[in-house]
PDB file of C-alpha atoms and ligand atoms in Angstrom:
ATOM      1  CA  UNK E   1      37.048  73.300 119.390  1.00  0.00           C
ATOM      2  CA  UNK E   2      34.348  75.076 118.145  1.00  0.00           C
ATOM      3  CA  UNK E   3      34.553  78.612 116.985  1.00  0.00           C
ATOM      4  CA  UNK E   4      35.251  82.304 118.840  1.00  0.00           C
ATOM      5  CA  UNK E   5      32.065  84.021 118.185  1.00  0.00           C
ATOM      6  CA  UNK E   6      33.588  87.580 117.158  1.00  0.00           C
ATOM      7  CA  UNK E   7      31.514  90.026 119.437  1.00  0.00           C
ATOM      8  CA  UNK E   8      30.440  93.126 116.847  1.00  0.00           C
ATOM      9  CA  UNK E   9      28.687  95.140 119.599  1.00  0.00           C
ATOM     10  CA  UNK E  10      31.673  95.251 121.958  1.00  0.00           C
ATOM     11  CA  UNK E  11      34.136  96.446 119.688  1.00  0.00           C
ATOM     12  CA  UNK E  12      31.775  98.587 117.684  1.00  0.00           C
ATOM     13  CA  UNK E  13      31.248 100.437 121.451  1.00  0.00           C
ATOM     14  CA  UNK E  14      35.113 100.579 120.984  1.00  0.00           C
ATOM     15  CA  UNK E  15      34.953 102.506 118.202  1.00  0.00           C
ATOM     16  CA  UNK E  16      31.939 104.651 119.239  1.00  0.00           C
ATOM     17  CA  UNK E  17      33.709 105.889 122.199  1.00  0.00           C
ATOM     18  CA  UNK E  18      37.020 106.931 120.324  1.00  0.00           C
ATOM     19  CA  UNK E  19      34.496 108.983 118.014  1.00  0.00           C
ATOM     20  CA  UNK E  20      33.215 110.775 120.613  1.00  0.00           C
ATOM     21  CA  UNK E  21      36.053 112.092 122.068  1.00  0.00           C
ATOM     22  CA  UNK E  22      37.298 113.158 118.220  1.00  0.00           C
ATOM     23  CA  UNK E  23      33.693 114.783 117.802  1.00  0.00           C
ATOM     24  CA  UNK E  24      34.553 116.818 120.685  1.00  0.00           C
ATOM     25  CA  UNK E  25      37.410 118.026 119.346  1.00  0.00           C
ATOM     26  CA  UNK E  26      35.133 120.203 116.775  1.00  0.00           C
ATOM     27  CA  UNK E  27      32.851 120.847 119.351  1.00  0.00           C
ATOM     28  CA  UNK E  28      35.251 122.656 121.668  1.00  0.00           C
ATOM     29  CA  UNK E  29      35.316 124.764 118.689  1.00  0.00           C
ATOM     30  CA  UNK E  30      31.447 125.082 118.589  1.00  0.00           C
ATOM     31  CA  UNK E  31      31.376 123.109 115.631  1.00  0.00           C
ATOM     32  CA  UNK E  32      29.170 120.060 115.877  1.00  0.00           C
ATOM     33  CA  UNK E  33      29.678 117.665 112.811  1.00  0.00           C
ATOM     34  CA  UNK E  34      26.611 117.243 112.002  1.00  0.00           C
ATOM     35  CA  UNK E  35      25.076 113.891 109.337  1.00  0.00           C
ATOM     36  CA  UNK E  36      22.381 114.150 106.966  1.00  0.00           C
ATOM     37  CA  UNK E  37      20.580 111.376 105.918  1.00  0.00           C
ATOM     38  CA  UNK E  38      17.990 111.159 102.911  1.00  0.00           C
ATOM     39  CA  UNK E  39      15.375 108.626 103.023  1.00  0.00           C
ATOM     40  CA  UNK E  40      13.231 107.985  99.980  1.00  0.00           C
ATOM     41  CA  UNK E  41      10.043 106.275 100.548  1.00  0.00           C
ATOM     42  CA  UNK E  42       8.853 103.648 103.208  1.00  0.00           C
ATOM     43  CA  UNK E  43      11.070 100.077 103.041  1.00  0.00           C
ATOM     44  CA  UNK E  44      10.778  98.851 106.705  1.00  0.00           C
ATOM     45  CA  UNK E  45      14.674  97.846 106.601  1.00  0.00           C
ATOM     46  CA  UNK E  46      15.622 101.039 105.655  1.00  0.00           C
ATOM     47  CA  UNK E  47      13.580 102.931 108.362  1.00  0.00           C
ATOM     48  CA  UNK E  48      15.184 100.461 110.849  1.00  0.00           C
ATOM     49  CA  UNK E  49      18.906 101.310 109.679  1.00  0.00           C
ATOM     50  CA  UNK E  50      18.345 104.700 109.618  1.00  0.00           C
ATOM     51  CA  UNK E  51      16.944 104.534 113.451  1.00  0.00           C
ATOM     52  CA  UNK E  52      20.026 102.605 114.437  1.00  0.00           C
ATOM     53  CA  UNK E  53      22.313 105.649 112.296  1.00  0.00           C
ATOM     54  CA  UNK E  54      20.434 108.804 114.605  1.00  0.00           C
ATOM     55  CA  UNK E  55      20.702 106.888 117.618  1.00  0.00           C
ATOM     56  CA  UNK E  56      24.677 106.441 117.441  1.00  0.00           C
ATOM     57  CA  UNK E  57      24.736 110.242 116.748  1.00  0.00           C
ATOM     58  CA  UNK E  58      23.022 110.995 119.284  1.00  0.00           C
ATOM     59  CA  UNK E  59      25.588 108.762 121.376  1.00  0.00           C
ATOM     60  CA  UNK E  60      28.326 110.122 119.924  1.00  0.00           C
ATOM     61  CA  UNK E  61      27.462 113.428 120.228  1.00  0.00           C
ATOM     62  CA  UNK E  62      26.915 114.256 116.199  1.00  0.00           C
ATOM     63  CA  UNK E  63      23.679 116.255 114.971  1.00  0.00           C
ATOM     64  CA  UNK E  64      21.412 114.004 112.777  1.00  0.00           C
ATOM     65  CA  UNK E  65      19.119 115.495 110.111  1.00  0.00           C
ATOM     66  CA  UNK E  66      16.629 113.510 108.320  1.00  0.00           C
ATOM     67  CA  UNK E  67      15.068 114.257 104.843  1.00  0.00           C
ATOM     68  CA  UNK E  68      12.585 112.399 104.490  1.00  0.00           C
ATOM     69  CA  UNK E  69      10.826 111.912 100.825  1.00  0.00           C
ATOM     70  CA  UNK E  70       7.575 109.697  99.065  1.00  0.00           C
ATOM     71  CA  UNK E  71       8.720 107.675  97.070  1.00  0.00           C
ATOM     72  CA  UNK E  72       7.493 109.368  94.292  1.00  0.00           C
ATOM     73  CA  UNK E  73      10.250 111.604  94.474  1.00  0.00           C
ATOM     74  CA  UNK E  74      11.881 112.912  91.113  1.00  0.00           C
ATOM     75  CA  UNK E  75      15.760 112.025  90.563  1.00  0.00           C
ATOM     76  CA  UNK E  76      15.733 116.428  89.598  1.00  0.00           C
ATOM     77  CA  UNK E  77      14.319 116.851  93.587  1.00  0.00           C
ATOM     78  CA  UNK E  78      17.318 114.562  94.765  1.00  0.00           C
ATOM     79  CA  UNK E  79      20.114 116.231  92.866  1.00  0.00           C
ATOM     80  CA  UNK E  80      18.733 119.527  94.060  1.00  0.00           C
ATOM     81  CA  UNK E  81      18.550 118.462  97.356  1.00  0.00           C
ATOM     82  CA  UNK E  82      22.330 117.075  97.501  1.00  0.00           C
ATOM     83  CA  UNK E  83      24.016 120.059  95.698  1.00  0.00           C
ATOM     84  CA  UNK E  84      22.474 122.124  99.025  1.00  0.00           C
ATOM     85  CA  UNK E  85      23.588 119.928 101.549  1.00  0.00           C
ATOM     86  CA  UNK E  86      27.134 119.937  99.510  1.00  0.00           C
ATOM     87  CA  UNK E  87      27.086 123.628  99.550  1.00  0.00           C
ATOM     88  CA  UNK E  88      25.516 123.734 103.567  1.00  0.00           C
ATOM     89  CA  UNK E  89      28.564 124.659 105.466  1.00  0.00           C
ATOM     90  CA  UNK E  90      26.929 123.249 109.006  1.00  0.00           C
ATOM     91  CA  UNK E  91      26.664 119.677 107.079  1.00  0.00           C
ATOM     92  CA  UNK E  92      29.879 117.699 107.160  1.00  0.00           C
ATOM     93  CA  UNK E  93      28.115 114.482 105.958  1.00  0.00           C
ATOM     94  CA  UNK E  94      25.871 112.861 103.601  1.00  0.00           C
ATOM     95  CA  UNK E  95      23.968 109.840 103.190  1.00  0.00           C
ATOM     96  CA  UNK E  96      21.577 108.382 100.568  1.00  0.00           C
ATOM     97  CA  UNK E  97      19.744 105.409 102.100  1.00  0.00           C
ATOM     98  CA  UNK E  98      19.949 102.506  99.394  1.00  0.00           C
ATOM     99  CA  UNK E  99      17.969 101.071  98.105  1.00  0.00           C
ATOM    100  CA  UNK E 100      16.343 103.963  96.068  1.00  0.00           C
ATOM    101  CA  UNK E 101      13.014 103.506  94.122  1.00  0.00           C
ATOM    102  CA  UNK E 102      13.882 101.945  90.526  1.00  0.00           C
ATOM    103  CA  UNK E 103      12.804 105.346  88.953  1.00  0.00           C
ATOM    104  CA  UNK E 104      15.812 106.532  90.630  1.00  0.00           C
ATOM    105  CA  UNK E 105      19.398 106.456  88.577  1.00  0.00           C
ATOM    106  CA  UNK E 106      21.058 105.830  92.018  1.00  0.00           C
ATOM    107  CA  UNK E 107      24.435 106.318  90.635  1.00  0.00           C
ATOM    108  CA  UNK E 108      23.451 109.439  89.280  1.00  0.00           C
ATOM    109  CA  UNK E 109      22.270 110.918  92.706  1.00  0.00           C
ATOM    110  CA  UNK E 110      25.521 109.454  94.801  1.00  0.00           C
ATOM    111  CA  UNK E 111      27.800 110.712  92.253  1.00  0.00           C
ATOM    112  CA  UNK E 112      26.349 114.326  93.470  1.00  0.00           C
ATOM    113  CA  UNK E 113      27.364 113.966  96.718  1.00  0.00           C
ATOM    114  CA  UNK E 114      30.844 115.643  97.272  1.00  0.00           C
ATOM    115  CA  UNK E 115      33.445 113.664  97.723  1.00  0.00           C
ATOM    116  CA  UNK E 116      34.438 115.171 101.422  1.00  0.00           C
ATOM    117  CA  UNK E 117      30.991 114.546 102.518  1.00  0.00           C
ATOM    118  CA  UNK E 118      31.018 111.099 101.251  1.00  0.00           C
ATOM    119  CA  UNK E 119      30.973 109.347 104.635  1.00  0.00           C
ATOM    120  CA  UNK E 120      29.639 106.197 102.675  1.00  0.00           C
ATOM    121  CA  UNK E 121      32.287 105.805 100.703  1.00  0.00           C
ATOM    122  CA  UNK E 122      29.651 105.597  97.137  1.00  0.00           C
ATOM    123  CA  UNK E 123      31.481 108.435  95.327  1.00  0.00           C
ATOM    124  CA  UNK E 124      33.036 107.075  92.002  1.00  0.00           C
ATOM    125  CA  UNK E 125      35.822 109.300  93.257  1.00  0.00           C
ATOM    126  CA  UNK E 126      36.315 108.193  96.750  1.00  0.00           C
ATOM    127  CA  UNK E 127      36.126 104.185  95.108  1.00  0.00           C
ATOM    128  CA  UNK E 128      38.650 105.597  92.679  1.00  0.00           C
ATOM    129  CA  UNK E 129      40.773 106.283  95.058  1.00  0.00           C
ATOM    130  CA  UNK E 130      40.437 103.049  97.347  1.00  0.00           C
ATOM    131  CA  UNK E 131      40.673 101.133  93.942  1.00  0.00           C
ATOM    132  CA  UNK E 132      44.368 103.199  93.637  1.00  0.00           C
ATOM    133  CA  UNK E 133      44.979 101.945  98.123  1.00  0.00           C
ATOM    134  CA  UNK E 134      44.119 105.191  98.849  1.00  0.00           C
ATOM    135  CA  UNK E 135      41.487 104.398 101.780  1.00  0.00           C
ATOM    136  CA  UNK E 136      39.962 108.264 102.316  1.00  0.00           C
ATOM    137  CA  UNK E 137      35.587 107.589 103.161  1.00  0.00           C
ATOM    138  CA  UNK E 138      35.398 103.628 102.378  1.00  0.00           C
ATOM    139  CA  UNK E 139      31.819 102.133 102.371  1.00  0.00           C
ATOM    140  CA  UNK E 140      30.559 101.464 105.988  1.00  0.00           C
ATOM    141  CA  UNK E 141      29.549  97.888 105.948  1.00  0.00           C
ATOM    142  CA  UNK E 142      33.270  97.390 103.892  1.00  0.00           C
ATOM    143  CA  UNK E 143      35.198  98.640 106.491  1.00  0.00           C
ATOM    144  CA  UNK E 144      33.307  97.457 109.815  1.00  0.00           C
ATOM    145  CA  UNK E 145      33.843  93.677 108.663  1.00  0.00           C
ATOM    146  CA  UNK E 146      37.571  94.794 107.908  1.00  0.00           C
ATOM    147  CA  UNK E 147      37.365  95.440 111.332  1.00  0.00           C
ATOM    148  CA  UNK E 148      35.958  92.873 112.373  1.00  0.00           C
ATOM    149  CA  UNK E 149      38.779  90.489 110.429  1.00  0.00           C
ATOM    150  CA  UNK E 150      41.782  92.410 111.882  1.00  0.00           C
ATOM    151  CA  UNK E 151      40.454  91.823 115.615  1.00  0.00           C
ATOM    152  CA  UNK E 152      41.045  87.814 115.133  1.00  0.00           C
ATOM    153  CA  UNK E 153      44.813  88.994 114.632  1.00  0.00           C
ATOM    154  CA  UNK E 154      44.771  86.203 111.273  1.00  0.00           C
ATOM    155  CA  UNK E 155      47.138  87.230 108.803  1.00  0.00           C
ATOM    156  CA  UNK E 156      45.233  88.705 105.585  1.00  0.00           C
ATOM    157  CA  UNK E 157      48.335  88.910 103.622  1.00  0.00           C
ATOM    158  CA  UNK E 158      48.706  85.632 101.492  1.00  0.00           C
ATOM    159  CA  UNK E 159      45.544  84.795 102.592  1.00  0.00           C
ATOM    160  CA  UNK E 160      42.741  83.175 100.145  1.00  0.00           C
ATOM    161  CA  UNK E 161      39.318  85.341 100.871  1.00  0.00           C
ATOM    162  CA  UNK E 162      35.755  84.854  99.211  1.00  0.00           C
ATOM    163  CA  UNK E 163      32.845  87.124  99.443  1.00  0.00           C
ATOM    164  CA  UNK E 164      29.423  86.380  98.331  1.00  0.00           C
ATOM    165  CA  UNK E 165      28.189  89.715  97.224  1.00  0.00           C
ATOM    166  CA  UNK E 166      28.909  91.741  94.597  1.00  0.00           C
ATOM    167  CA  UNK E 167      26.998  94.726  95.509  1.00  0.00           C
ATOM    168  CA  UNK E 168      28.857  98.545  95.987  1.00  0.00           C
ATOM    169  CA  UNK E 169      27.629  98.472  99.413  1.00  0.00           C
ATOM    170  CA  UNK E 170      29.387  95.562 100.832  1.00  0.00           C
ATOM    171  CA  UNK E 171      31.407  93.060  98.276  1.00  0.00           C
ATOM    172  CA  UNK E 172      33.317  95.338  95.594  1.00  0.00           C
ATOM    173  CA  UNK E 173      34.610  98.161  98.108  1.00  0.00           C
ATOM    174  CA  UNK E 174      35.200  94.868 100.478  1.00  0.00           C
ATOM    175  CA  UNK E 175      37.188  93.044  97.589  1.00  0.00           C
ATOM    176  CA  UNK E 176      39.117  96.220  97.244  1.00  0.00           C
ATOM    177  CA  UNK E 177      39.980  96.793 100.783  1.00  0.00           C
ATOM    178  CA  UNK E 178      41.370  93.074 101.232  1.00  0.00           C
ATOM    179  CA  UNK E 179      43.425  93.368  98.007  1.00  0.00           C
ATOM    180  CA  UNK E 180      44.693  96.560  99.289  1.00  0.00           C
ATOM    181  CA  UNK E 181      46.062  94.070 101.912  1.00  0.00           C
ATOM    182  CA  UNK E 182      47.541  91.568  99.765  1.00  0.00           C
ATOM    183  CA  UNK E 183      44.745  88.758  99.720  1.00  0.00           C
ATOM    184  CA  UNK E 184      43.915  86.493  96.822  1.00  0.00           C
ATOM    185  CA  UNK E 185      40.339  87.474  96.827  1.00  0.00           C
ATOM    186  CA  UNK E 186      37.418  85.781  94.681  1.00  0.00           C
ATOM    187  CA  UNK E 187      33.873  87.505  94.627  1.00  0.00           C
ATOM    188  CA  UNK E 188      30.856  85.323  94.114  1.00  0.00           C
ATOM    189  CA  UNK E 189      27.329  86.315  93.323  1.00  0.00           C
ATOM    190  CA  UNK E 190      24.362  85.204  91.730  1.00  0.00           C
ATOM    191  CA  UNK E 191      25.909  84.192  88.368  1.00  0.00           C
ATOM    192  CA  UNK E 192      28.267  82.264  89.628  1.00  0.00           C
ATOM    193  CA  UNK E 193      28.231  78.628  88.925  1.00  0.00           C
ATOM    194  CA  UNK E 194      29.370  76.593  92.148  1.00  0.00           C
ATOM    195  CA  UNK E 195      29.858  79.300  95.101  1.00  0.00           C
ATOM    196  CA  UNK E 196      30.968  76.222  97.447  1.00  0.00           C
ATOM    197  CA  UNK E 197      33.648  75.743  94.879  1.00  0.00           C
ATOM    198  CA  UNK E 198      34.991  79.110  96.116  1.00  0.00           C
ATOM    199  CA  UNK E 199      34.033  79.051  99.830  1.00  0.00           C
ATOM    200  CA  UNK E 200      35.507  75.599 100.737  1.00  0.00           C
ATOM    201  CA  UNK E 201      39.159  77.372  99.671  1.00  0.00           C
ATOM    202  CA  UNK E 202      38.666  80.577 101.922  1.00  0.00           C
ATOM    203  CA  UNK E 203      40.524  81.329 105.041  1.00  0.00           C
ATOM    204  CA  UNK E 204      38.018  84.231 105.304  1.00  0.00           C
ATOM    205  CA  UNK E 205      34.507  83.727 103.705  1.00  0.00           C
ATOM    206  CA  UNK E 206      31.938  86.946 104.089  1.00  0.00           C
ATOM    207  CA  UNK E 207      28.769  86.652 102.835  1.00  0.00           C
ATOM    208  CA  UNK E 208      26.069  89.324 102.563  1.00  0.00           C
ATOM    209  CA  UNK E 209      23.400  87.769 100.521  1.00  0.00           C
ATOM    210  CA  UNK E 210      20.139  87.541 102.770  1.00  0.00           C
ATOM    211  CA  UNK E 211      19.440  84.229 102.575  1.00  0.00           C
ATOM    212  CA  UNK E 212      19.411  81.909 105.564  1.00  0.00           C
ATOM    213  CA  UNK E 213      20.907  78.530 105.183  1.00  0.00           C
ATOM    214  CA  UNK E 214      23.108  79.569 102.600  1.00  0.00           C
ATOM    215  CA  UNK E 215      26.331  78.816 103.793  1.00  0.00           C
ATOM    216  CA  UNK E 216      26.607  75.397 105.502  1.00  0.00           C
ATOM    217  CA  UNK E 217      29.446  73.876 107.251  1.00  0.00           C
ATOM    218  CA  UNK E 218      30.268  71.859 104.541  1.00  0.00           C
ATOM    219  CA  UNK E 219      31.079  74.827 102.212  1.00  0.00           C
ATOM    220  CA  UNK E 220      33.822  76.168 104.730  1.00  0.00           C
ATOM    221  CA  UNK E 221      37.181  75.687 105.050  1.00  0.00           C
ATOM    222  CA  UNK E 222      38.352  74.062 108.647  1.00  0.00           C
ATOM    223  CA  UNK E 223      39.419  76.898 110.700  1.00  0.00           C
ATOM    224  CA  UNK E 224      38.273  79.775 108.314  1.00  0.00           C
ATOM    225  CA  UNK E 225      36.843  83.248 109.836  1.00  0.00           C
ATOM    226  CA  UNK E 226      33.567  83.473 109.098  1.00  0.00           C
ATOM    227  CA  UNK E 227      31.987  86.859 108.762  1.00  0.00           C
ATOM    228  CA  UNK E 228      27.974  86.855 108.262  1.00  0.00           C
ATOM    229  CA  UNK E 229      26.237  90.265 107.000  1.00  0.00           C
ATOM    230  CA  UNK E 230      23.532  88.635 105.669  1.00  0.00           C
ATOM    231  CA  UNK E 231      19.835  89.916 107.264  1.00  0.00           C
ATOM    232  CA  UNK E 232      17.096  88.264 106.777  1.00  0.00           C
ATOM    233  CA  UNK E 233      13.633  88.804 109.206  1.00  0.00           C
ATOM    234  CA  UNK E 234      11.506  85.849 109.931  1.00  0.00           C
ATOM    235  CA  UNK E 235       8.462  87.878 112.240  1.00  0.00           C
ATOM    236  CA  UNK E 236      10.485  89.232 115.022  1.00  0.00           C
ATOM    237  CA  UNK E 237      13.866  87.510 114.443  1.00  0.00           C
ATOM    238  CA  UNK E 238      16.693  88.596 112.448  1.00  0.00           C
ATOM    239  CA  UNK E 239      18.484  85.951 110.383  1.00  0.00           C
ATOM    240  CA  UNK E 240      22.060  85.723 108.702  1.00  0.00           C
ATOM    241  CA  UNK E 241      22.897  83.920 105.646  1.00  0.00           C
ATOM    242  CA  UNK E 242      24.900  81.280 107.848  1.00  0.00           C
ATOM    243  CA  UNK E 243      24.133  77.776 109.391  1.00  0.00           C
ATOM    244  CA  UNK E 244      25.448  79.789 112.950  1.00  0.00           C
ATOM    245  CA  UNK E 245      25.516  76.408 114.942  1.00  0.00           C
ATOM    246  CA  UNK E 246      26.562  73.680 112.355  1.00  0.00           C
ATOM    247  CA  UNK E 247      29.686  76.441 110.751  1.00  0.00           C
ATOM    248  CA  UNK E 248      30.629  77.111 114.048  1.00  0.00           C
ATOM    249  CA  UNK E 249      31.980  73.678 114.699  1.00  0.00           C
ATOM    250  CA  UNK E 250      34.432  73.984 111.375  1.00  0.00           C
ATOM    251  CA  UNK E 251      35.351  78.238 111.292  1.00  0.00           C
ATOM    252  CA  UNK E 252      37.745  79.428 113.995  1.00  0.00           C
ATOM    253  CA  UNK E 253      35.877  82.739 114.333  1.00  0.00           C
ATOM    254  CA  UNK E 254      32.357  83.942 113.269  1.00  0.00           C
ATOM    255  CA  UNK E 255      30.296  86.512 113.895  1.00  0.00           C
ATOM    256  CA  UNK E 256      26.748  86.387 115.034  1.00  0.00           C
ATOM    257  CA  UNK E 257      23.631  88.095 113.903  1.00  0.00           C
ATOM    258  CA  UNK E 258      22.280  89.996 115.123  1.00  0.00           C
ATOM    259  CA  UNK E 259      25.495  91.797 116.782  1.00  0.00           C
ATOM    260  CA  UNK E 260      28.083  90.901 114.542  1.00  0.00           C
ATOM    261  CA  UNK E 261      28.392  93.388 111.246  1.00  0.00           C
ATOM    262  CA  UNK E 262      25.424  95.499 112.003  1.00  0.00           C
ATOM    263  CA  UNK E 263      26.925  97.526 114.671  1.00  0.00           C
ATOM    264  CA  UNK E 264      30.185  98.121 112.891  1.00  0.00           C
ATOM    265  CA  UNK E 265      28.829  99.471 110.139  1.00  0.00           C
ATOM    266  CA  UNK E 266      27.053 101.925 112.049  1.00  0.00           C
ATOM    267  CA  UNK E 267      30.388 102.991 114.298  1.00  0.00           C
ATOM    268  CA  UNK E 268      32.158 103.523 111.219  1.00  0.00           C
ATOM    269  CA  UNK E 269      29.676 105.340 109.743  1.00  0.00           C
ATOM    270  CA  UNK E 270      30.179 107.946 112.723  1.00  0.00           C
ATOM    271  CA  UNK E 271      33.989 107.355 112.557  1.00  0.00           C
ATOM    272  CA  UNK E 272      33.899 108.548 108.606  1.00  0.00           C
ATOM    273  CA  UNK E 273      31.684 111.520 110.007  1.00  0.00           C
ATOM    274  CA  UNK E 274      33.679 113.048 112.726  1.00  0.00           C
ATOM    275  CA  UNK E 275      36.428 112.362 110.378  1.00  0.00           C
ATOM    276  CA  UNK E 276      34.606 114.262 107.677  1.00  0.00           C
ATOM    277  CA  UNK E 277      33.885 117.269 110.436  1.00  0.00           C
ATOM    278  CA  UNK E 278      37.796 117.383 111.414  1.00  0.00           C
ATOM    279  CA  UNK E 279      38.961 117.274 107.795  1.00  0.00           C
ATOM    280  CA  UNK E 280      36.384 120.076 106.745  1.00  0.00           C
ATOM    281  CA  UNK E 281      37.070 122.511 109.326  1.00  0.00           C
ATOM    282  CA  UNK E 282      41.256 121.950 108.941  1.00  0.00           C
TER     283      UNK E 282
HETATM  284  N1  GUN V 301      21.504 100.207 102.544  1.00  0.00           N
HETATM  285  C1  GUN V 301      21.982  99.072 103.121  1.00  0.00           C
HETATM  286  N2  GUN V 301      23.198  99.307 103.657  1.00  0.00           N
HETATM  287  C2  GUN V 301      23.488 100.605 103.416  1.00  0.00           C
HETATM  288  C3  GUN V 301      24.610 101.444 103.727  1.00  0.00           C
HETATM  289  O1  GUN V 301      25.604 101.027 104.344  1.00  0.00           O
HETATM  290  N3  GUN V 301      24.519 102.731 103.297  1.00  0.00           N
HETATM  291  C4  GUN V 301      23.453 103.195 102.619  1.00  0.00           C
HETATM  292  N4  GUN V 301      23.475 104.461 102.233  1.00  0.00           N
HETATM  293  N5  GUN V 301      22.412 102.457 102.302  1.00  0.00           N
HETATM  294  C5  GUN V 301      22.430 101.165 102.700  1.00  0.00           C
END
């Protein structure tokens, strides 16, 4: 039987609509939790991501602010920039658009960002504390394909998962998250020396690479959930890193793109903002 295609959209809308009603908790108090979002230069998937980011606010009910900056921006103008917005009561959460310009110590600039407006999840403090199980502001894409997992109902516990990606944004707060629930988890990346070694064993595989083709059915288990946040854009069409029609014959579950990750990552971003509203105004 060929595979459930996991539908990201619909339970991302889910997850939308329970943050709206929590923004308007604040609200009723005529405070509106409000996101800011720094964008540094002019890469076309960034401006797209952001887009998709100010139009769930606007959904949800969350003011958006954009600062926008060439990309001959200093990493002095960032930190500047940050410790205001920190320090800017009506702000309740920040957001550095990655990737930043290589001039830019990007760990330098995150690490700025305070760790109650952390709605990403970047913070060495907040992964501190998901590396310790404490899950406070966990990295977007991280937590929309945890998501994503727990609406299949398959047991993670005991479970054998592999992620190709090593990145902060997606496979080391992901690895953390699914060893905070007991899986034996293995991380590939570009180093390592047979990835369908590791992907053939997983009962979940998630791959974020960017590469289309990369996973093919013969490099997944029989019956494994397959979760795809790879993007790639050939002209108008958005690709994942997975043989869709060929896996879906072998996984149990997968998830399309586009409509699989992408709009998770975006309702949890506004989840981890109302959040950060509500826990600011306590
Ligand atoms: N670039 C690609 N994905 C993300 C994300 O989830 N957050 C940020 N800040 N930048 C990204």
């Amino acid at each position: 039987m060929p595979a459930t295609v996991i539908d990201g959209k619909k339970i991302a809308d889910r997850f939308l609509e329970k943050a709206k009603q929590q923004a308007e908790q604040p609200i009723e108090r005529h405070i509106t939790p409000k996101l800011a979002v720094v964008l540094v230069g002019k890469n076309k998937a960034s401006e797209l991501y952001v887009k998709r980011k100010k139009q769930a606010c606007e959904r949800v009910g969350v003011e958006f602010d954009l600062k926008r900056f060439e990309e001959t921006v200093t990493e002095k103008e960032l930190v500047t920039l940050v410790k205001g917005l920190n320090s800017t009561f009506s702000v309740h959460g920040i957001l550095v658009q990655l990737p930043l310009p290589q001039h830019i110590d990007q760990h330098r600039i995150l690490d700025q960002i305070s760790p109650l407006k952390d709605v990403d999840g970047f913070t060495s403090f907040n992964i501190g504390l998901l590396a310790h199980g404490k899950e406070e502001f966990v990295a977007c894409t991280a937590k929309g394909i945890v998501n994503l997992i727990e609406s299949t109902s398959r047991r993670i516990e005991g479970s054998n998962a592999c992620i190709v990606n090593h990145s902060i944004v997606v496979g080391k707060p992901l690895a953390l998250m699914l060893l905070n629930r007991n899986a034996t988890v293995t991380t590939c990346h570009e180093f390592t020396k047979d990835v369908a070694q590791h992907t053939k064993q997983a009962d979940f595989l998630i791959t974020a690479v960017g590469k289309p083709g990369l996973i093919k059915a013969d490099m997944v288990k029989e019956g494994a959930v397959v979760i795809d946040a790879g993007i790639a854009r050939e002209g108008s069409k958005l690709l994942g890193d997975v043989e869709f029609e060929k896996v879906k014959e072998v996984a149990s579950f997968i998830t399309p793109v586009p409509g699989g990750v992408g709009p998770m990552t975006v309702a949890c971003l506004l989840e981890n903002t109302v959040r950060a509203a509500q826990l600011q105004h306590r």
